[in-house]
Amino acid sequence: MRVLGIDIGGSGSRLALRESSTEPRDEREGSATRITAAGAAVDAVALAALRTAAEAWPTQIREVSAIGIGASGLGTLVTDHAKLLTRLRDEARTLGFTASSTAEPTVVMAIDAVTAHLGALNGASGAIVALGTGAIAIGGDGRARWHRVDGWGHLLGDRGSGAEIGMQGLRAALRAFDGIDAASTALLTAARARFGEPAAWPGLLYTRDDRAGVLASFAADVAALGAHDAAAHEILTTAGADAARSAIAALVPGIAPRIALTGGIARSSIVTDSFTNSVTALRPDVAQVSPAGDPLHGALLLAERAATGTLEARPDYVWI
């Protein structure tokens, strides 16, 4: 079964064509989605990804059973999912996508947490928490049942995310700058090296559409300091514990007691150790597993399950 998977995030997008579940995927890069006052530009990025696929695989798109799209902002910042699905189907038809000589491919969209879940657990039941620029946890059975926790964006939530770590790092740096907490001096030095003098930070951050990404860029500096700076270590430890609580909250009845931690922030051993210890303390019955695959793998699984009728549409999570 030939399927196309598209993974759209705040830092970029990727698309892959796979001939079957036993074959390696052929991958391409795409653009990032932007969040503005008008919402998330998922439609433009997804349409561009379809055009990229048509250019990369002009012959193969003639027999694509399904197109699976996982996107950041799809659940909270896109208002008309039916309209977006129609636009995607129309564009696929115009570009020459077909499932067979008489049929068009199924198009399915899901919030990025669903495709992260499918990829990390290889379609099995359980919960995942994805820590990237933002943060979201989701429990699900991989087919019909989903329960989301967090994913509220960097102003209202995203506990344990890169944006949250970066924000807490900058707040600690400003406490050192204001003479309130000298323990954060190392963070102030790192923040100056990245962003310049503190007086410029409000203008740098408050006016940016990509503010979450700018904040998350400082998470790398916080992580680098974590091993030998107490303030940075505390921020990272808190992030791991917050992520653990979100993951456990996603394990509603009917979901297997299995958790995977995913995303770029999981590369910090301090975050992962805190996450592991917190889950064990709160839910010792939960199995903690390593991610089986990435969100792009999840987008391909999403397409396969939609094509075979083993995936159900669920408002706020999956649209077919």
Short mmCIF file of C-alpha atoms in Angstrom, two decimals:
data_model
loop_
_atom_site.label_atom_id
_atom_site.label_comp_id
_atom_site.label_asym_id
_atom_site.label_seq_id
_atom_site.Cartn_x
_atom_site.Cartn_y
_atom_site.Cartn_z
CA MET A 1 0.00 0.00 0.00
CA ARG A 2 1.58 3.28 -1.12
CA VAL A 3 0.89 6.19 1.25
CA LEU A 4 2.07 9.76 1.72
CA GLY A 5 2.75 11.13 5.19
CA ILE A 6 3.18 14.83 6.05
CA ASP A 7 4.41 16.10 9.42
CA ILE A 8 3.96 19.85 9.98
CA GLY A 9 5.50 21.63 12.96
CA GLY A 10 6.60 25.03 14.14
CA SER A 11 10.21 24.49 13.15
CA GLY A 12 9.62 22.82 9.79
CA SER A 13 7.76 20.10 7.96
CA ARG A 14 8.66 16.78 6.41
CA LEU A 15 6.92 14.49 3.98
CA ALA A 16 7.55 10.88 3.05
CA LEU A 17 6.30 8.38 0.52
CA ARG A 18 6.28 4.72 1.50
CA GLU A 19 5.48 1.79 -0.76
CA SER A 20 4.52 -0.51 2.12
CA SER A 21 4.99 -0.88 5.86
CA THR A 22 8.01 -3.11 5.23
CA GLU A 23 9.74 -0.66 2.89
CA PRO A 24 11.91 2.34 3.87
CA ARG A 25 10.38 5.76 3.37
CA ASP A 26 11.56 8.32 0.83
CA GLU A 27 11.68 11.68 2.61
CA ARG A 28 11.67 15.38 1.68
CA GLU A 29 11.78 18.66 3.63
CA GLY A 30 9.04 21.30 3.68
CA SER A 31 8.36 24.69 5.28
CA ALA A 32 7.28 25.48 8.84
CA THR A 33 3.84 26.62 9.92
CA ARG A 34 3.47 30.10 11.39
CA ILE A 35 1.07 31.19 14.12
CA THR A 36 -0.24 34.73 13.69
CA ALA A 37 -3.29 36.74 14.74
CA ALA A 38 -5.12 35.05 11.85
CA GLY A 39 -4.40 31.55 13.20
CA ALA A 40 -2.05 28.80 12.11
CA ALA A 41 -0.99 28.65 8.46
CA VAL A 42 -1.43 24.87 8.28
CA ASP A 43 -3.31 25.09 4.99
CA ALA A 44 -0.52 26.86 3.11
CA VAL A 45 2.14 24.48 4.40
CA ALA A 46 0.07 21.37 3.71
CA LEU A 47 -0.79 22.51 0.17
CA ALA A 48 2.87 23.31 -0.46
CA ALA A 49 3.81 19.83 0.81
CA LEU A 50 1.44 18.24 -1.70
CA ARG A 51 3.10 20.22 -4.48
CA THR A 52 6.53 19.17 -3.23
CA ALA A 53 5.40 15.53 -3.30
CA ALA A 54 4.11 15.89 -6.85
CA GLU A 55 7.45 17.33 -7.96
CA ALA A 56 9.49 14.71 -6.11
CA TRP A 57 7.41 11.67 -7.11
CA PRO A 58 5.51 12.56 -10.31
CA THR A 59 4.86 8.92 -11.25
CA GLN A 60 4.31 7.42 -7.80
CA ILE A 61 1.52 9.86 -6.83
CA ARG A 62 -0.73 8.11 -9.35
CA GLU A 63 -1.24 5.19 -6.96
CA VAL A 64 -1.35 6.67 -3.46
CA SER A 65 -4.00 5.01 -1.31
CA ALA A 66 -4.08 7.73 1.35
CA ILE A 67 -2.47 10.97 2.47
CA GLY A 68 -1.95 11.37 6.22
CA ILE A 69 -1.20 14.81 7.67
CA GLY A 70 -0.24 15.58 11.25
CA ALA A 71 -0.01 19.29 12.05
CA SER A 72 0.76 21.61 14.92
CA GLY A 73 -2.07 24.06 15.59
CA LEU A 74 -4.63 21.96 13.74
CA GLY A 75 -6.78 21.35 16.79
CA THR A 76 -6.84 24.82 18.36
CA LEU A 77 -6.01 27.35 15.64
CA VAL A 78 -7.80 25.99 12.54
CA THR A 79 -11.51 26.82 12.59
CA ASP A 80 -12.93 25.02 9.54
CA HIS A 81 -11.49 21.53 9.19
CA ALA A 82 -14.01 20.43 6.57
CA LYS A 83 -13.03 23.33 4.35
CA LEU A 84 -9.35 22.53 4.74
CA LEU A 85 -9.96 18.87 3.88
CA THR A 86 -11.83 19.92 0.74
CA ARG A 87 -8.99 22.21 -0.31
CA LEU A 88 -6.47 19.41 0.20
CA ARG A 89 -8.56 16.92 -1.79
CA ASP A 90 -9.01 19.45 -4.61
CA GLU A 91 -5.29 20.20 -4.73
CA ALA A 92 -4.40 16.49 -4.69
CA ARG A 93 -6.78 15.93 -7.59
CA THR A 94 -5.32 18.85 -9.54
CA LEU A 95 -1.78 17.59 -8.98
CA GLY A 96 -2.68 14.12 -10.26
CA PHE A 97 -2.87 12.09 -7.06
CA THR A 98 -4.93 8.93 -7.55
CA ALA A 99 -5.54 5.77 -5.56
CA SER A 100 -6.50 3.80 -8.66
CA SER A 101 -7.88 4.47 -12.11
CA THR A 102 -11.31 5.15 -10.63
CA ALA A 103 -10.63 6.48 -7.12
CA GLU A 104 -8.91 9.33 -5.33
CA PRO A 105 -6.73 8.86 -2.26
CA THR A 106 -8.25 9.22 1.19
CA VAL A 107 -7.08 12.41 2.91
CA VAL A 108 -6.87 12.35 6.71
CA MET A 109 -5.69 15.05 9.10
CA ALA A 110 -4.79 14.79 12.78
CA ILE A 111 -3.35 16.99 15.45
CA ASP A 112 0.39 16.53 15.76
CA ALA A 113 -0.02 14.73 19.08
CA VAL A 114 -1.94 11.92 17.37
CA THR A 115 0.79 11.32 14.80
CA ALA A 116 3.45 11.59 17.52
CA HIS A 117 1.49 8.96 19.47
CA LEU A 118 1.12 6.63 16.50
CA GLY A 119 4.80 6.95 15.65
CA ALA A 120 6.16 6.59 19.19
CA LEU A 121 4.00 3.60 20.14
CA ASN A 122 3.87 2.14 16.62
CA GLY A 123 0.09 2.36 16.70
CA ALA A 124 -0.35 0.64 20.08
CA SER A 125 -2.41 1.79 23.04
CA GLY A 126 -0.79 4.01 25.67
CA ALA A 127 0.20 7.62 26.22
CA ILE A 128 2.99 9.85 25.01
CA VAL A 129 4.19 13.29 25.90
CA ALA A 130 5.91 15.26 23.15
CA LEU A 131 8.36 17.95 24.27
CA GLY A 132 9.50 20.22 21.49
CA THR A 133 8.98 23.95 21.08
CA GLY A 134 5.59 23.23 22.67
CA ALA A 135 4.36 20.36 24.81
CA ILE A 136 1.37 18.07 24.62
CA ALA A 137 0.45 14.70 26.08
CA ILE A 138 -2.08 12.33 24.58
CA GLY A 139 -3.47 8.95 25.50
CA GLY A 140 -5.09 6.76 22.90
CA ASP A 141 -5.72 3.29 21.56
CA GLY A 142 -4.35 4.22 18.13
CA ARG A 143 -7.71 3.94 16.37
CA ALA A 144 -10.77 5.53 17.96
CA ARG A 145 -10.08 6.74 21.50
CA TRP A 146 -7.99 9.85 22.28
CA HIS A 147 -7.52 12.03 25.34
CA ARG A 148 -5.38 15.16 25.19
CA VAL A 149 -3.59 16.97 28.02
CA ASP A 150 -1.94 20.40 27.61
CA GLY A 151 -0.89 21.71 24.21
CA TRP A 152 -2.29 25.12 25.20
CA GLY A 153 0.59 27.13 23.75
CA HIS A 154 3.47 28.88 25.47
CA LEU A 155 1.31 31.60 27.07
CA LEU A 156 -1.19 29.26 28.74
CA GLY A 157 0.54 25.88 29.05
CA ASP A 158 3.09 23.76 27.19
CA ARG A 159 4.47 22.54 30.49
CA GLY A 160 7.95 21.08 30.12
CA SER A 161 8.39 22.43 26.59
CA GLY A 162 11.36 24.14 25.02
CA ALA A 163 9.48 27.44 25.09
CA GLU A 164 8.71 26.99 28.79
CA ILE A 165 12.31 26.06 29.61
CA GLY A 166 13.57 29.04 27.63
CA MET A 167 11.08 31.39 29.27
CA GLN A 168 11.97 30.21 32.76
CA GLY A 169 15.65 30.56 31.88
CA LEU A 170 15.16 34.16 30.75
CA ARG A 171 13.08 34.97 33.82
CA ALA A 172 15.85 33.61 36.03
CA ALA A 173 18.39 35.62 34.03
CA LEU A 174 16.38 38.79 34.62
CA ARG A 175 16.25 38.09 38.34
CA ALA A 176 20.03 38.05 38.30
CA PHE A 177 20.10 41.24 36.22
CA ASP A 178 17.73 42.95 38.68
CA GLY A 179 19.90 41.89 41.61
CA ILE A 180 17.26 39.62 43.11
CA ASP A 181 18.90 36.20 42.65
CA ALA A 182 22.63 35.89 42.05
CA ALA A 183 22.26 32.14 41.60
CA SER A 184 21.08 32.80 38.03
CA THR A 185 24.19 34.68 36.91
CA ALA A 186 25.28 31.93 34.52
CA LEU A 187 21.89 32.04 32.80
CA LEU A 188 22.19 35.82 32.45
CA THR A 189 25.59 35.43 30.80
CA ALA A 190 24.21 32.83 28.38
CA ALA A 191 21.14 34.93 27.58
CA ARG A 192 23.27 38.00 26.86
CA ALA A 193 25.40 35.93 24.49
CA ARG A 194 22.32 34.82 22.56
CA PHE A 195 20.00 37.86 22.74
CA GLY A 196 22.11 40.87 23.70
CA GLU A 197 21.41 43.19 26.61
CA PRO A 198 18.21 42.58 28.64
CA ALA A 199 16.73 45.96 27.70
CA ALA A 200 16.30 44.63 24.15
CA TRP A 201 14.54 41.39 25.13
CA PRO A 202 10.95 42.72 25.36
CA GLY A 203 11.18 44.19 21.87
CA LEU A 204 12.75 40.98 20.59
CA LEU A 205 10.03 38.74 22.02
CA TYR A 206 6.73 40.58 22.37
CA THR A 207 6.45 41.58 18.72
CA ARG A 208 7.36 38.22 17.16
CA ASP A 209 4.95 35.77 15.51
CA ASP A 210 7.55 33.07 16.20
CA ARG A 211 7.98 34.02 19.86
CA ALA A 212 7.64 30.41 21.06
CA GLY A 213 10.48 29.35 18.77
CA VAL A 214 12.70 32.20 19.94
CA LEU A 215 12.05 31.25 23.57
CA ALA A 216 12.73 27.59 22.80
CA SER A 217 16.09 28.48 21.25
CA PHE A 218 17.30 29.40 24.73
CA ALA A 219 16.38 25.94 26.04
CA ALA A 220 19.59 24.66 24.44
CA ASP A 221 21.62 27.08 26.61
CA VAL A 222 19.71 26.07 29.73
CA ALA A 223 20.36 22.40 28.93
CA ALA A 224 24.06 23.08 28.38
CA LEU A 225 24.31 24.69 31.81
CA GLY A 226 22.21 22.06 33.58
CA ALA A 227 25.04 19.77 34.63
CA HIS A 228 26.90 22.43 36.64
CA ASP A 229 24.45 25.28 37.31
CA ALA A 230 21.85 24.82 40.04
CA ALA A 231 19.32 27.27 38.58
CA ALA A 232 19.41 25.65 35.14
CA HIS A 233 19.26 22.17 36.69
CA GLU A 234 16.13 23.10 38.64
CA ILE A 235 14.40 24.41 35.50
CA LEU A 236 15.13 21.18 33.62
CA THR A 237 14.09 18.99 36.55
CA THR A 238 10.81 20.86 36.84
CA ALA A 239 10.21 20.41 33.11
CA GLY A 240 10.63 16.64 33.38
CA ALA A 241 8.30 16.40 36.38
CA ASP A 242 5.67 18.57 34.66
CA ALA A 243 5.83 16.36 31.56
CA ALA A 244 5.38 13.24 33.71
CA ARG A 245 2.24 14.62 35.32
CA SER A 246 0.80 15.46 31.89
CA ALA A 247 1.55 11.97 30.56
CA ILE A 248 -0.07 10.28 33.54
CA ALA A 249 -3.15 12.49 33.23
CA ALA A 250 -3.51 11.24 29.64
CA LEU A 251 -3.83 7.63 30.84
CA VAL A 252 -7.60 7.66 31.14
CA PRO A 253 -9.54 4.38 31.58
CA GLY A 254 -9.37 2.16 28.52
CA ILE A 255 -5.80 3.20 27.66
CA ALA A 256 -2.95 0.75 28.31
CA PRO A 257 -0.56 1.81 31.11
CA ARG A 258 2.32 2.53 28.77
CA ILE A 259 4.17 5.85 28.32
CA ALA A 260 6.80 7.15 25.91
CA LEU A 261 8.62 10.48 26.12
CA THR A 262 9.33 12.06 22.74
CA GLY A 263 10.62 15.28 21.21
CA GLY A 264 13.85 17.22 21.10
CA ILE A 265 13.76 18.24 24.76
CA ALA A 266 13.93 14.54 25.65
CA ARG A 267 17.58 14.66 24.58
CA SER A 268 18.35 16.33 27.92
CA SER A 269 19.30 13.59 30.39
CA ILE A 270 18.22 15.82 33.28
CA VAL A 271 14.73 16.16 31.82
CA THR A 272 14.44 12.46 31.04
CA ASP A 273 15.75 11.37 34.45
CA SER A 274 13.27 13.67 36.17
CA PHE A 275 10.48 12.38 33.92
CA THR A 276 11.34 8.73 34.61
CA ASN A 277 11.61 9.22 38.37
CA SER A 278 8.37 11.21 38.54
CA VAL A 279 6.38 8.62 36.57
CA THR A 280 7.74 5.82 38.75
CA ALA A 281 6.83 7.71 41.92
CA LEU A 282 3.32 8.59 40.76
CA ARG A 283 2.39 5.45 38.78
CA PRO A 284 4.74 2.53 39.45
CA ASP A 285 2.47 0.26 37.38
CA VAL A 286 3.16 2.18 34.16
CA ALA A 287 5.63 0.74 31.65
CA GLN A 288 8.00 3.37 30.28
CA VAL A 289 9.10 2.59 26.73
CA SER A 290 11.44 4.14 24.20
CA PRO A 291 9.80 5.72 21.13
CA ALA A 292 9.47 3.26 18.25
CA GLY A 293 9.33 5.97 15.60
CA ASP A 294 8.90 9.67 14.91
CA PRO A 295 5.79 11.74 14.03
CA LEU A 296 6.43 11.28 10.30
CA HIS A 297 6.20 7.52 10.85
CA GLY A 298 2.97 8.29 12.67
CA ALA A 299 1.63 10.27 9.69
CA LEU A 300 2.32 7.27 7.46
CA LEU A 301 0.51 4.97 9.91
CA LEU A 302 -2.36 7.46 10.01
CA ALA A 303 -2.66 7.22 6.23
CA GLU A 304 -2.49 3.41 6.24
CA ARG A 305 -5.21 3.09 8.88
CA ALA A 306 -7.46 5.57 7.10
CA ALA A 307 -7.01 3.68 3.84
CA THR A 308 -7.93 0.34 5.44
CA GLY A 309 -10.87 1.72 7.43
CA THR A 310 -9.28 0.96 10.81
CA LEU A 311 -9.20 4.60 11.94
CA GLU A 312 -12.21 6.59 13.10
CA ALA A 313 -12.78 10.31 12.67
CA ARG A 314 -12.85 12.07 16.03
CA PRO A 315 -13.66 15.80 16.39
CA ASP A 316 -10.72 17.72 17.89
CA TYR A 317 -8.31 14.88 17.03
CA VAL A 318 -8.79 13.22 13.62
CA TRP A 319 -10.62 14.42 10.51
CA ILE A 320 -11.28 12.16 7.48
#
